[in-house]
Amino acid sequence: MVLELQKPRPIWQIMFSTHHTDVGLLYLITSLAFLFLGGTLALAIRAELFLPGSQIIADSMTFNRIFTVHGTTLIFLFIIPFASAVGNYYVPIMVRYKDMAYPKLNAIAFWMIPPAGALIWLGFADFTWYATPPYSIISAPGPAADMWIFGLKILGISSVLGAINFIVTILKCKHPDMSIGQVPLLAWSFLSSSLIIIVAIPTFAAALLMLLTDRLGVSGFFNPAMGGDPIAYAHLFWFTFHPEVYVLVIPAIGMMYEIIPRFSRKPIFSYNSGVFAFVLLSIVGFSSWAHHMYATGMSFTEKTVFMVGTLAAVPASAMHVFNFIATMWNGRIKFLTPMMWSVGGIALFFSAGAGGVVNSAMPLDFTTHDTYWVVGHFHLFVMGTIAFGSIGYLYYMFPYVTGRMYNETMGKIHFILSFIGTVLVFFTQHVLGLYGMPRRIFDYPPIPEWIAMNQIASVGAMIIGVSMAIFLANMIHSSGKGKLADIHDPFGLGGKYYYPFEAKNPSH
Amino acid sequence: MGGHSNWPEWIYVAVVIALMTWVGAEAWEAERLVEHVPEDAEVIKVTGQQWFWTFEHEDGTKEIGELHVEVGKAYKFEVMSKDVNHSFNIHDYVVLMDAIPGRVNTVWFAPDAPGVHDIQCREYCGLIHYNMRGTLYVEDHS
């Protein structure tokens, strides 16, 4: 299974290609570029919050713009394109088809991302990734805000096109000998997340248009001064973006389903349970959006309904954790870099989920809502689970894509430092939230506990920063000068049994 | 399921469901108690605007940035906003309610000891959001 042609080609041949591995490579490089850009902004935020007062950022306007672009970048320009990269490389192979169902559409979906990223970065808006009205209508300065809206609009279209492509590829183009019950779990994860995208994104697409016309002053959907209701935006936004959380996390779980059985050298504990949990999550994910809005003045009944809807998603997530542990149980585990990232990701996924139960319980939410607890909570998902799963998978893909091995020691150091850093930053932020520090603040009063915990978090962030520099050096150096990989068994796991789709698909 | 017994997973899922049911029931019961506003609660109108808080007592007196209340009394806040979304927060008493233009949201509390507490805005509201702070003075007049 070679994912990329070995012989070097001019860059424009890759750029104008519609072949799934070429588009996958473009997605991969773009997403990693934005990972480093967004991560740099994170380091700036943590450096600024190391002490009260202004440190390295001149004013709160700049700070607000930085955390807005940080969040937007890492969610929409790193996590989603990275998943698309993996899907592009693997889904056609897994369903034994020659390419994605619509190769040109696939390339178009990718090429929407660079202009959208440019709009977001050149605009540098300040209204948070949530763009909440009426602030985003009456206070946020243009053209940055308008550029952000157009950027997100383009990214939404790109996601929907990509999702259609994955769904058709999996359901319609899979090999006739293959039943849907034989499709690997990674492909199932793309099927589930793509179905969520198709249902969820149009709502936000509509909300973005309404936000834009509100900003232009021709409508007042969310502007109370014109009879609108800001809460309507919150509903539309979270109806898209709570399910979107599962869009982000499900492919990362799918990647772990590829890695954990292989490196445990054991078949997966229960394929059916994995499929069931994916499908269940993608349905139940739609029943919980308003748990983001308890403090907006919802009635007791509404809050109860959305609390139940939220708690209902927990068993499905817990089934994945069980499946991973049961797969590793009694396995001959080989703790190479990809496996370390996956197992670390599961541990943090469990922690993030446990924290999420606290948020969803109505009275406790009023302690944690909009504090650093929430920042720590969702970062344990996006960094601890999704980025860990993705980076682990990147190490796993590396020999297949480049034909060379990465440096194993540097990979392990990258993992260990990142894991320590992640725990330091985001566990500490949970506690900081319990002490009441609000999110999205440029400066804070010199409360000793706040200072201490901000400093721990900032040190953790610097450790992650160092680990990411090691990662970058490893990737760049190894892709050109790394040891040549044994493409049939780069990780020395032994036996074709662990690469089931390769045996059936020798042409790839 | 793969030709092997799957009963540990069923037990595990049942335990998770039982735990979530328990968490949900406890939360429901606690929230029901918390939301029950005492009949004799004094009303304080809280208005958020970029970037300060205004408080209006029942007798018409207004305070800006500071709020004086008495120990042992119950207070019901009617939270409003003049411009963008804010969130009225006294963290020490777990008082949190969004101030949303065009709406009046209510939340109540009954301070149980004299003291000084921070009031802050917990919803992003722009330039000086970080410093949209106030002080709560709980006083003992008896």
Coordinates of C-alpha atoms in Angstrom, one line a residue, chain A residues 60-61 64 126 128 132-135 139 224 229 231 269-270 273 295-297 300 303-304 307 311 318-319 322 363 366-367 369-371 434-436 438-443 445, chain B residues 1 4 6 8-9 12-13 16-17 20 23-24 27-28 30-32 35 50 83-85 91 94 96-98 100-101 103 105 118 120-127 129-130 133:
Chain A
S60 CA -6.9 44.1 24.1
M61 CA -8.1 44.7 20.5
N64 CA -9.2 39.7 20.9
D126 CA -12.2 40.2 16.7
T128 CA -14.5 35.2 18.6
T132 CA -22.1 36.4 18.6
P133 CA -24.6 39.1 17.7
P134 CA -25.4 41.9 18.5
Y135 CA -21.6 42.4 19.1
S139 CA -19.6 46.6 17.3
P224 CA -32.6 43.8 19.0
D229 CA -33.3 38.2 18.7
I231 CA -30.7 34.1 20.9
F269 CA -12.6 -6.2 20.0
S270 CA -15.9 -5.4 18.4
S273 CA -19.9 -1.8 18.5
A295 CA -27.2 30.9 31.0
T296 CA -29.1 32.8 28.3
G297 CA -32.2 32.6 30.4
F300 CA -36.2 24.9 33.4
K303 CA -32.5 23.1 30.2
T304 CA -33.7 19.6 31.3
M307 CA -29.2 18.1 29.6
L311 CA -25.9 12.9 28.7
A318 CA -17.8 5.5 26.3
M319 CA -18.3 2.5 24.0
F322 CA -14.2 0.4 26.0
P363 CA -26.5 23.7 38.3
F366 CA -23.4 28.0 36.1
T367 CA -20.0 27.5 37.9
H369 CA -19.8 28.3 31.9
D370 CA -17.6 30.9 30.1
T371 CA -14.8 30.3 32.5
L434 CA -13.4 26.9 39.2
Y435 CA -11.6 29.9 40.6
G436 CA -13.8 32.0 38.4
P438 CA -13.6 34.2 32.6
R439 CA -12.4 33.2 29.1
R440 CA -11.4 35.7 26.5
I441 CA -9.9 38.3 28.8
F442 CA -6.8 40.2 27.9
D443 CA -5.9 41.1 31.4
P445 CA -6.7 41.2 38.5
Chain B
M1 CA -20.1 -9.8 17.3
H4 CA -16.9 -13.9 20.9
N6 CA -19.6 -9.4 24.4
P8 CA -18.5 -7.2 29.5
E9 CA -19.4 -4.4 27.1
Y12 CA -20.1 -1.5 31.1
V13 CA -22.7 0.3 29.0
V16 CA -22.4 4.2 32.2
I17 CA -26.2 4.7 31.6
M20 CA -25.6 9.3 33.7
V23 CA -26.0 12.6 37.4
G24 CA -29.1 13.8 35.5
A27 CA -28.8 17.9 38.6
W28 CA -32.5 18.1 37.9
A30 CA -30.6 20.6 42.5
E31 CA -31.6 23.0 39.7
R32 CA -35.3 22.8 40.7
E35 CA -34.6 28.1 40.6
Q50 CA -20.0 48.4 27.3
D83 CA -26.0 47.2 23.8
V84 CA -24.4 43.8 23.3
N85 CA -24.5 40.5 25.2
H91 CA -18.5 33.8 41.1
V94 CA -22.5 31.1 41.7
L96 CA -24.5 33.8 36.5
M97 CA -27.0 35.2 34.1
D98 CA -26.5 36.5 30.6
I100 CA -29.1 40.1 26.5
P101 CA -30.5 43.2 24.8
R103 CA -34.6 40.4 27.3
N105 CA -33.4 37.3 32.6
D118 CA -16.0 40.4 42.7
Q120 CA -17.4 40.4 36.5
C121 CA -18.7 40.0 33.0
R122 CA -18.3 36.5 31.7
E123 CA -19.5 36.9 28.1
Y124 CA -17.2 38.4 25.6
C125 CA -18.4 42.0 24.9
G126 CA -15.5 43.7 23.1
L127 CA -12.6 45.9 23.9
H129 CA -14.5 43.0 28.4
Y130 CA -11.6 42.0 30.5
R133 CA -15.7 44.4 36.7

